[in-house]
mmCIF file of C-alpha atoms and ligand atoms in Angstrom:
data_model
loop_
_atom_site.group_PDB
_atom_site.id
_atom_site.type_symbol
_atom_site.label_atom_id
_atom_site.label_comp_id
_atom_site.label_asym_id
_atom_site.label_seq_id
_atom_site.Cartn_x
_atom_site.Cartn_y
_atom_site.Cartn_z
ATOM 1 C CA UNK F 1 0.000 0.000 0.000
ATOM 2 C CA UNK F 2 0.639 3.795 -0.719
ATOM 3 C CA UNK F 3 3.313 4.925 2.786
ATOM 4 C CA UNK F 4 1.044 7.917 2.766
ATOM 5 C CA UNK F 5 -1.748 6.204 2.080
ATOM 6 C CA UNK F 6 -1.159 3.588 5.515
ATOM 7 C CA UNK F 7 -0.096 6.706 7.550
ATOM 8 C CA UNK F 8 -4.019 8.298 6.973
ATOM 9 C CA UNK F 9 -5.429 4.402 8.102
ATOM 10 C CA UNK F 10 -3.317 4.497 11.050
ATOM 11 C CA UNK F 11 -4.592 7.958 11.768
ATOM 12 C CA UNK F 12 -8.320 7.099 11.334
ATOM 13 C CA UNK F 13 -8.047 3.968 13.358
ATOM 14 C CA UNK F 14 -6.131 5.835 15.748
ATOM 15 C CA UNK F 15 -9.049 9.068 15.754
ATOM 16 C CA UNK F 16 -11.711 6.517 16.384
ATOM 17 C CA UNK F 17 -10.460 4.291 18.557
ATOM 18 C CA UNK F 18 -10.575 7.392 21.247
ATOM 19 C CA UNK F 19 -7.679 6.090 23.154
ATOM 20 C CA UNK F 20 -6.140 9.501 24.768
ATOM 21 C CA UNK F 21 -3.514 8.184 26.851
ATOM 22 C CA UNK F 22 0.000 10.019 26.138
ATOM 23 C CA UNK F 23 0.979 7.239 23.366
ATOM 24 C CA UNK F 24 -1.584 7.519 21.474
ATOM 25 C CA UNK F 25 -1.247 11.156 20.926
ATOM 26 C CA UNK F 26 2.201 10.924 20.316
ATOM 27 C CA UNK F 27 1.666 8.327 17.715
ATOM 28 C CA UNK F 28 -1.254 11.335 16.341
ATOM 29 C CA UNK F 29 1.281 13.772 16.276
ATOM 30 C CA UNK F 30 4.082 11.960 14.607
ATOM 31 C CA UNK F 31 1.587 10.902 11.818
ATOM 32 C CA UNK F 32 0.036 13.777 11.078
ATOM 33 C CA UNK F 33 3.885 15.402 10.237
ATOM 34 C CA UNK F 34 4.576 13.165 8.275
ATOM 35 C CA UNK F 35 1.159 13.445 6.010
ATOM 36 C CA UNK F 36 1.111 16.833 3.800
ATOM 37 C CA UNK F 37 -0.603 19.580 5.134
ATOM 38 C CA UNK F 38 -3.511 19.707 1.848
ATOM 39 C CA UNK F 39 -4.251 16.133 2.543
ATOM 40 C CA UNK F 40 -4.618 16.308 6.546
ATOM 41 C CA UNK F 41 -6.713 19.524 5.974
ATOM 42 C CA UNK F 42 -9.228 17.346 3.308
ATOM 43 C CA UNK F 43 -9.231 14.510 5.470
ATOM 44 C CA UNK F 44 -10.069 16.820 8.538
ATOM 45 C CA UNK F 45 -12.474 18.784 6.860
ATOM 46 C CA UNK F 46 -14.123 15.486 6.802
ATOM 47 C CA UNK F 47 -13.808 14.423 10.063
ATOM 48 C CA UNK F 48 -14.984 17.794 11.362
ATOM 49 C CA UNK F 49 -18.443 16.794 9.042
ATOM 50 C CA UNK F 50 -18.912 13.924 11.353
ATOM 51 C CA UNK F 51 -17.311 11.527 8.620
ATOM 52 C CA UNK F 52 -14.848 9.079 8.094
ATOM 53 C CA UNK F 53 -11.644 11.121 6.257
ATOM 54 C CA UNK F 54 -11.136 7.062 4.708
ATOM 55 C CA UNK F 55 -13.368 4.641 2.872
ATOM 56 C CA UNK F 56 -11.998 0.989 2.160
ATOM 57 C CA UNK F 57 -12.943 -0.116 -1.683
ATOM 58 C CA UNK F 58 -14.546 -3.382 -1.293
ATOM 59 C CA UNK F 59 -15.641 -5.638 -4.527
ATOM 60 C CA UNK F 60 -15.109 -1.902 -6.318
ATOM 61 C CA UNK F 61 -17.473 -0.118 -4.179
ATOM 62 C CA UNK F 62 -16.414 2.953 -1.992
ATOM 63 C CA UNK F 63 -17.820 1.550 1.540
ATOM 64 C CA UNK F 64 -18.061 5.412 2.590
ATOM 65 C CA UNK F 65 -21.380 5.877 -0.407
ATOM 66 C CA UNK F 66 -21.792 2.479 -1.847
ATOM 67 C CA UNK F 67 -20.666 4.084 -5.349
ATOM 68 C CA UNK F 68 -18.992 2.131 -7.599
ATOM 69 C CA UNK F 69 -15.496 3.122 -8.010
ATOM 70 C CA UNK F 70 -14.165 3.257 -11.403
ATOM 71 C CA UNK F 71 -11.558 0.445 -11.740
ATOM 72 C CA UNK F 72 -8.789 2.678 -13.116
ATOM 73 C CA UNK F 73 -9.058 4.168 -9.268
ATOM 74 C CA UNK F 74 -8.981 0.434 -7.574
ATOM 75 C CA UNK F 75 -6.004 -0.258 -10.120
ATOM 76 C CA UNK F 76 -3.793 2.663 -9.035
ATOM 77 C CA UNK F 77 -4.902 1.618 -5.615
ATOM 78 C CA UNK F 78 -3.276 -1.797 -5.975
ATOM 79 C CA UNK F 79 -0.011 -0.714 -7.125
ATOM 80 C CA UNK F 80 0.539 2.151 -4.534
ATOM 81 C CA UNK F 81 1.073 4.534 -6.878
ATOM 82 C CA UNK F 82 -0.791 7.411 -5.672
ATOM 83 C CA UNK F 83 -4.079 8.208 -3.160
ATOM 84 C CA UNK F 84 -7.047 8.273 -4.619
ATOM 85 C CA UNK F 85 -10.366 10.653 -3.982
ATOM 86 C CA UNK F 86 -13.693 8.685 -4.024
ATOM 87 C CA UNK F 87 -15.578 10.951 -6.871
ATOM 88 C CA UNK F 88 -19.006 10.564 -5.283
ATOM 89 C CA UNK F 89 -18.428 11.480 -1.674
ATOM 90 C CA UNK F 90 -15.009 12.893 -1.906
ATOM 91 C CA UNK F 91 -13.235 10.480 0.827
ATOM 92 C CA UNK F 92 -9.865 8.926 0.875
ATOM 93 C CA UNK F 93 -9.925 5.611 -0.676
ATOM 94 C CA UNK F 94 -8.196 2.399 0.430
ATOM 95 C CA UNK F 95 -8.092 -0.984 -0.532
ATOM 96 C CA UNK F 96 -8.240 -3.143 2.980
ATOM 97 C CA UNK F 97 -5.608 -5.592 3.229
ATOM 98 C CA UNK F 98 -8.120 -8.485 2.904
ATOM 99 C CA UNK F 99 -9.357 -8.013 -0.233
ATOM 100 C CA UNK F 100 -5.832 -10.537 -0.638
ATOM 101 C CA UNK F 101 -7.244 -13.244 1.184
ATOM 102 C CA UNK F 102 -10.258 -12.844 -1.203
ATOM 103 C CA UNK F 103 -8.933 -15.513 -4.057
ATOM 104 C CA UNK F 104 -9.601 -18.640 -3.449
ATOM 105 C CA UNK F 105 -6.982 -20.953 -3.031
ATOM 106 C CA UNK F 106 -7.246 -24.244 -5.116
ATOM 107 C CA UNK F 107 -6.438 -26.513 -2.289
ATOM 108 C CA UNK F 108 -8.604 -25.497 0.232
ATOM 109 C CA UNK F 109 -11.004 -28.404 -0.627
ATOM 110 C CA UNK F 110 -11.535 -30.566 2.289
ATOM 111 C CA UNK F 111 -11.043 -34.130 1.209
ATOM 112 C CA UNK F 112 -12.262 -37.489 3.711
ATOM 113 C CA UNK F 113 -10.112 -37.509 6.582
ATOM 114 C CA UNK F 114 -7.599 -39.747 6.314
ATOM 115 C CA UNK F 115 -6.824 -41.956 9.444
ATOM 116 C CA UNK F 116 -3.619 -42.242 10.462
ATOM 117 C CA UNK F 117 -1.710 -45.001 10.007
ATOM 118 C CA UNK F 118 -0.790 -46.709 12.706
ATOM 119 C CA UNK F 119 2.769 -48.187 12.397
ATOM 120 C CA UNK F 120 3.619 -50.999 14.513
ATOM 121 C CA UNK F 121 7.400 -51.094 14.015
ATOM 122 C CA UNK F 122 8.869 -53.183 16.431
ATOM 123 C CA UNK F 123 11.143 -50.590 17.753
ATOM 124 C CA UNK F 124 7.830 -48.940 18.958
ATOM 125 C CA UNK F 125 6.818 -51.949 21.115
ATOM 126 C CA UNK F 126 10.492 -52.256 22.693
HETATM 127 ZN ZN1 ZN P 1 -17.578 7.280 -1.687
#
């Protein structure tokens, strides 16, 4: 994922997890330098509306507005290359790290159980 792109999750989660113990806000201040100034005061300006400043894409929809989000957006997403607006409600898009676990995997199919075989070596008995 996008470095600047992780720093504004971490922030969010941070935000709305209300922990104010002295960590926590030191963690909020040391993220917020390190974001640029335009892009803490959009994602503010959203948080001050009562929203989330992030949306996660999931199955191409921005979970902020259930808009579809045009694929060119989820494929610049996926490489990192850049943050991403969503065009409907104007929040920071993110794909969640579980949209990996998504694909199936081919051997997941649960076969009979095979019983174990029980080896009766006679250097078991001795
Ligand atoms: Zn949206």
């Amino acid at each position: 994922m996008n470095e600047l792109l992780q720093n504004l999750v971490k922030l969010q989660s941070l935000e709305f997890a209300g922990v104010k113990d002295k960590n926590a806000e030191a963690s909020l201040t040391e993220l917020r330098g390190k974001i640029p100034p335009q892009i803490l005061g959009h994602y503010d300006r959203l948080v001050a509306h009562g929203k989330k400043g992030l949306a996660a894409v999931r199955g191409q929809v921005c979970s902020g507005c259930h808009m579809q989000v045009p694929l060119g957006v989820v494929m610049t997403l996926k490489r990192g290359q850049d943050i991403q607006l969503c065009e409907n409600c104007g929040r920071y898009l993110y794909l969640p790290e579980a949209t990996k676990a998504e694909v199936p995997k081919p051997t997941a199919k649960p076969g009979p159980a095979r019983k174990p075989r029980k080896s009766k070596g006679p250097l078991l008995l001795v």
